[in-house]
mmCIF file of C-alpha atoms in Angstrom:
data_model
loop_
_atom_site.group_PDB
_atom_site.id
_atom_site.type_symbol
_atom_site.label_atom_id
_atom_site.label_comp_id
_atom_site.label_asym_id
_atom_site.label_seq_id
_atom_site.Cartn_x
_atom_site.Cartn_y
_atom_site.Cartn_z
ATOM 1 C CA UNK G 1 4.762 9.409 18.917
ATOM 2 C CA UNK G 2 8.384 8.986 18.806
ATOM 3 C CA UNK G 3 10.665 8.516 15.953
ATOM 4 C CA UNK G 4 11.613 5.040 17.817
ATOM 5 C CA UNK G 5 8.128 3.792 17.863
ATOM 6 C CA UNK G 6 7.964 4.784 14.337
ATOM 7 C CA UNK G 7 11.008 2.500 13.705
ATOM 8 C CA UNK G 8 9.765 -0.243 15.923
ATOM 9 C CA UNK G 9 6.501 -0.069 13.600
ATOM 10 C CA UNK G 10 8.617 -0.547 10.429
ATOM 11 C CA UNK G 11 10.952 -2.704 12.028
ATOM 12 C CA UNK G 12 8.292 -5.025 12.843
ATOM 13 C CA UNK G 13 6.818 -4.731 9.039
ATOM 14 C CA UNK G 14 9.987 -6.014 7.872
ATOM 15 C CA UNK G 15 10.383 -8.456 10.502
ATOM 16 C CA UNK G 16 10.543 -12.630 9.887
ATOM 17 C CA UNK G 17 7.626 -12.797 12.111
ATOM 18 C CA UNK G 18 5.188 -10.696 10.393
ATOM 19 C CA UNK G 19 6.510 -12.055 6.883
ATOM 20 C CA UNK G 20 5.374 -15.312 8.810
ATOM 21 C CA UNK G 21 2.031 -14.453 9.489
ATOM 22 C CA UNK G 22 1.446 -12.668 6.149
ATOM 23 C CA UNK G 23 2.835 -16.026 4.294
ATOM 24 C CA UNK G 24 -0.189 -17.586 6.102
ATOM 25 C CA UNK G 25 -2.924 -15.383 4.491
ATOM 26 C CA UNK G 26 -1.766 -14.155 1.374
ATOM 27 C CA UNK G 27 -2.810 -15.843 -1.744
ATOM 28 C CA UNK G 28 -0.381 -17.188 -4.378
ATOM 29 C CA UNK G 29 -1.077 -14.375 -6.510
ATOM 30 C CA UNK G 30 1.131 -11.954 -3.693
ATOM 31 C CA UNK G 31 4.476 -12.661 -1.945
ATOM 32 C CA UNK G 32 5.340 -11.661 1.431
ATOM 33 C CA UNK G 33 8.425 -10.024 0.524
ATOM 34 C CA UNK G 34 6.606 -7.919 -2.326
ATOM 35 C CA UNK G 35 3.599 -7.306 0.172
ATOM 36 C CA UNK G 36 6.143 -5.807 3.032
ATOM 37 C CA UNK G 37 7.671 -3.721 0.323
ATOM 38 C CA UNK G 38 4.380 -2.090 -0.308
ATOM 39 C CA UNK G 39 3.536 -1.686 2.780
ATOM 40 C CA UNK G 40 6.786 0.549 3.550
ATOM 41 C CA UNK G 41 6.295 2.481 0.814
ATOM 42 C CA UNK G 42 2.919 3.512 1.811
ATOM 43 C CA UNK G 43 4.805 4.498 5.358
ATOM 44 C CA UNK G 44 6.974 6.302 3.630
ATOM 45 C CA UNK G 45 4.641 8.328 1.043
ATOM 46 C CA UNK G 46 2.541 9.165 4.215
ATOM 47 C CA UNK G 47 4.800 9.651 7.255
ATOM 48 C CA UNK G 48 1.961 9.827 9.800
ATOM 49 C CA UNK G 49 1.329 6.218 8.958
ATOM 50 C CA UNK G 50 4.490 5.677 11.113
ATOM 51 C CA UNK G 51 2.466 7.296 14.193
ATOM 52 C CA UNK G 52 -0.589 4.914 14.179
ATOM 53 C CA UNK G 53 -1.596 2.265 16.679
ATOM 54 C CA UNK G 54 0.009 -0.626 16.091
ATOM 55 C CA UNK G 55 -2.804 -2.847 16.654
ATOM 56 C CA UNK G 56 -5.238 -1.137 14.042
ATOM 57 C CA UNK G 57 -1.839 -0.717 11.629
ATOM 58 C CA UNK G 58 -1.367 -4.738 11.560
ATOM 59 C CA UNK G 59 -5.250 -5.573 11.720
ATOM 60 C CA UNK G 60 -5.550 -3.403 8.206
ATOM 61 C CA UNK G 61 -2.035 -5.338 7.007
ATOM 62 C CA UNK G 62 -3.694 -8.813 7.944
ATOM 63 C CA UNK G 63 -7.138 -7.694 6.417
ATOM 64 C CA UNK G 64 -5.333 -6.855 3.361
ATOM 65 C CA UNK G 65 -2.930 -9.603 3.228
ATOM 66 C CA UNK G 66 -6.128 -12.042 3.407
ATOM 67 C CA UNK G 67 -7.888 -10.159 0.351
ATOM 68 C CA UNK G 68 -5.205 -10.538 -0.952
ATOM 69 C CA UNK G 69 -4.606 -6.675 -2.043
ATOM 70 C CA UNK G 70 -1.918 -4.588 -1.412
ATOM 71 C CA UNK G 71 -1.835 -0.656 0.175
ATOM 72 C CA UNK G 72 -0.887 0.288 -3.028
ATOM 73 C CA UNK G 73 -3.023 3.682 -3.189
ATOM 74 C CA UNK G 74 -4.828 2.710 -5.815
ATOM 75 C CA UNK G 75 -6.968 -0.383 -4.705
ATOM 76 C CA UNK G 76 -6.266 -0.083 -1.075
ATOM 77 C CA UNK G 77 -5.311 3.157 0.858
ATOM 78 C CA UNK G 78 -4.049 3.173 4.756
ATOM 79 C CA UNK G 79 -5.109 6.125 6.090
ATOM 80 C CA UNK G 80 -4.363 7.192 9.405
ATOM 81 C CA UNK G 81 -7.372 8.243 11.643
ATOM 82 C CA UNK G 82 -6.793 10.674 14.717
ATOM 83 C CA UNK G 83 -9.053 9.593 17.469
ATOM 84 C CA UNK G 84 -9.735 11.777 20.011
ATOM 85 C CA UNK G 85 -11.141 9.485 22.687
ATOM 86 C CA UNK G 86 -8.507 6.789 22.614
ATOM 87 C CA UNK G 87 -5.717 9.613 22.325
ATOM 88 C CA UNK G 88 -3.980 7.606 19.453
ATOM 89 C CA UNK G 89 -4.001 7.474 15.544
ATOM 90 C CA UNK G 90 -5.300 4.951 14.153
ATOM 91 C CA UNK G 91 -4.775 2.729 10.448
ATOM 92 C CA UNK G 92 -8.273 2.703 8.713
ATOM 93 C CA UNK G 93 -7.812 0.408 5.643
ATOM 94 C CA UNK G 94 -10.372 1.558 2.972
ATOM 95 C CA UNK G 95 -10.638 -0.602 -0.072
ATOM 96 C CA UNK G 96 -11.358 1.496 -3.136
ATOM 97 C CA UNK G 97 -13.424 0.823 -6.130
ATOM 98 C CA UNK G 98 -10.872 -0.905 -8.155
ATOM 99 C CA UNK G 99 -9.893 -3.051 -5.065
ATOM 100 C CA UNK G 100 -13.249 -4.152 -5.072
ATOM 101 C CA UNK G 101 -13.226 -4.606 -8.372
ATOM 102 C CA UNK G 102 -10.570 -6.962 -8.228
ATOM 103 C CA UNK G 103 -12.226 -8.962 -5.676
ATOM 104 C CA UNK G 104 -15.433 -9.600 -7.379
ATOM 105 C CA UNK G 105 -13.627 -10.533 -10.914
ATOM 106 C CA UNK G 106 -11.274 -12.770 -8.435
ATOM 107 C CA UNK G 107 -14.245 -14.204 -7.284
ATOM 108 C CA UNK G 108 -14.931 -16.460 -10.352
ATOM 109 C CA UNK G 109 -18.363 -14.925 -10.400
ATOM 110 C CA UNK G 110 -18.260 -12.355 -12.721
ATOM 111 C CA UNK G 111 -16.624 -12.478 -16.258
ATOM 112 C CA UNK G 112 -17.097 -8.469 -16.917
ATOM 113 C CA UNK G 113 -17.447 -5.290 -15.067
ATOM 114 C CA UNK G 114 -18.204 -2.288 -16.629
ATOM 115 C CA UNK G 115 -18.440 1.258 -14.281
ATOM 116 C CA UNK G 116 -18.848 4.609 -16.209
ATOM 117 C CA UNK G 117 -20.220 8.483 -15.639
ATOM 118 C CA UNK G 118 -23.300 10.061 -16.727
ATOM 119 C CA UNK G 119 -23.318 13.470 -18.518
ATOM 120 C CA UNK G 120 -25.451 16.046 -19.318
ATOM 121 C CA UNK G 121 -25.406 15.634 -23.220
ATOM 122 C CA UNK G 122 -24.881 12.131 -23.145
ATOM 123 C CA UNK G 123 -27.438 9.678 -24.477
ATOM 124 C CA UNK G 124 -28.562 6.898 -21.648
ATOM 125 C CA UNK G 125 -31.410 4.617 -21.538
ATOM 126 C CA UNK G 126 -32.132 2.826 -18.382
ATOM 127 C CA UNK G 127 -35.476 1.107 -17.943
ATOM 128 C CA UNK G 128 -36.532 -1.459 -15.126
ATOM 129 C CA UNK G 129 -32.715 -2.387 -14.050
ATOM 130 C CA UNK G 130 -31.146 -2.556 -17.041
ATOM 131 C CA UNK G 131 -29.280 0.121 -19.046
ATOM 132 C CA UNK G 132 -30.181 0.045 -22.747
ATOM 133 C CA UNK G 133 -27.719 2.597 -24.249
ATOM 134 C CA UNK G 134 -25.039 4.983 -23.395
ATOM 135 C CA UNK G 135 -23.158 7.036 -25.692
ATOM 136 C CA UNK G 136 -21.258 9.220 -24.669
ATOM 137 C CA UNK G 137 -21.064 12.840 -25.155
ATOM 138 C CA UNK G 138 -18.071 12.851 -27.715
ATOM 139 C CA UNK G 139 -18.977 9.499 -29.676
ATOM 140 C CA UNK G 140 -22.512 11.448 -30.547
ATOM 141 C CA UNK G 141 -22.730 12.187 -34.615
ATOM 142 C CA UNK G 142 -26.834 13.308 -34.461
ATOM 143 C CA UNK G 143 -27.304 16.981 -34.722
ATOM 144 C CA UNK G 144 -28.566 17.361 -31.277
ATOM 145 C CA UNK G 145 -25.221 16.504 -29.993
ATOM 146 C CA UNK G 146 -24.156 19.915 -27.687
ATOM 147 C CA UNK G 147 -20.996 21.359 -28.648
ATOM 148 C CA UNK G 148 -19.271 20.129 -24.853
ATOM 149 C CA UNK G 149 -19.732 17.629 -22.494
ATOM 150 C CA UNK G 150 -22.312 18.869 -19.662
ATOM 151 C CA UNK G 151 -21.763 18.058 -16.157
ATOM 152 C CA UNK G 152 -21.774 14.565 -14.256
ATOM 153 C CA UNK G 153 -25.582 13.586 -12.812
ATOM 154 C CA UNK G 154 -25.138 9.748 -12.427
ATOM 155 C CA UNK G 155 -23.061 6.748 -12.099
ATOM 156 C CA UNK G 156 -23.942 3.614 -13.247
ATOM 157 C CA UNK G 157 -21.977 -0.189 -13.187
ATOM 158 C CA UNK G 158 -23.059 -3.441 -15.131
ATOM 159 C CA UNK G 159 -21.643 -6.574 -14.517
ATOM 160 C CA UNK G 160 -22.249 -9.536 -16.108
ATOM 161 C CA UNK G 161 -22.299 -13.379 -14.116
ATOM 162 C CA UNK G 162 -20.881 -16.352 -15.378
ATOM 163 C CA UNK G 163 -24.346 -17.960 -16.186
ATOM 164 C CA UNK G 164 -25.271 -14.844 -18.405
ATOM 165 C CA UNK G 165 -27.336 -12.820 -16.065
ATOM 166 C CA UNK G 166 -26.576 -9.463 -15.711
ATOM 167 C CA UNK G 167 -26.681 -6.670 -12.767
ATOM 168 C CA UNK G 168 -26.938 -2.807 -13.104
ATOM 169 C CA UNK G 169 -27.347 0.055 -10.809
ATOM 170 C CA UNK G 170 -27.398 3.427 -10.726
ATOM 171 C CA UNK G 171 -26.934 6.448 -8.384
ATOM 172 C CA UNK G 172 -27.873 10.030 -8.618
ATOM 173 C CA UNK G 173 -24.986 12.788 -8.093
ATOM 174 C CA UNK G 174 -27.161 13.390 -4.894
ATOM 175 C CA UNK G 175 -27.199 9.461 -3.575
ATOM 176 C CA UNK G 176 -23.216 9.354 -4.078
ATOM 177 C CA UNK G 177 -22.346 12.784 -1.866
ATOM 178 C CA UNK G 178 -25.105 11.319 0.499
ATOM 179 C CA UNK G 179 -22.706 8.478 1.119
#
């Protein structure tokens, strides 16, 4: 793609127009101006961002602007796609963890959230859904405690609901590279 097309792209960002349509979307909690600032710095921390389609570029933007999260790297990453058939590159907006994260404490439904890893060495208890105890490898004091963390071989996340009831689950090393 050429480096015009790449301008148009950002030129079109930072247009009125699409500070229109993102004004429509975003919640209070994000500005357009802020959002379109973000959204050029990701172009310009990852060049080929400049190449993609500019239809699946400004569906992730509206996407985003609607959750109300920003391509920030951390809860929301732009990532452009190469695809073959269509002869084009494509934006694929993938939300990460703490972007979701966000969202579901946003959501008024949940008043904590509470991810963490599981190590060899580390105590856990987890019993028909619910996790009793983890302590982690260096908060240990009993004389079984091994002299170094062992390796990761779960994940687990708890969260709590406003009316008191609570939700864990946890995945095997295995589960989480089968996704």
């Amino acid at each position: 793609m050429s480096n015009s097309t790449a301008l148009t792209l950002r030129s079109q960002i930072e247009s009125p127009a699409f500070a229109a349509q993102v004004a429509k979307v975003l919640p209070k909690i994000l500005t357009p101006d802020r959002f379109i600032r973000v959204a050029v710095t990701a172009m310009t921390r990852n060049p080929k961002l400049r190449e993609c389609d500019q239809a699946s570029f400004f569906g992730a933007m509206l996407s985003l602007a609607q959750m109300g999260l920003e391509p920030d790297g951390r809860r929301a990453h732009l990532i452009p796609f190469e695809n073959r058939r269509r002869g084009c590159v494509e934006c694929q907006l993938i939300i990460d963890y703490k972007g979701l994260a966000e969202l579901a404490m946003r959501s008024g439904m949940i008043s904590y959230l509470h991810a963490d890893v599981v190590r060899d060495g580390d105590v856990f208890d987890y019993s028909l859904g619910e996790i009793a105890k983890h302590v982690p490898h260096y908060l240990r004091r009993d004389a079984d405690k091994p002299e170094k963390a062992g390796d990761v071989f779960a994940v687990y996340a708890v969260a709590r609901f406003k009316d008191g009831s609570t939700k864990a689950e946890v995945m095997s090393i295995d589960d989480i590279e089968g996704i």
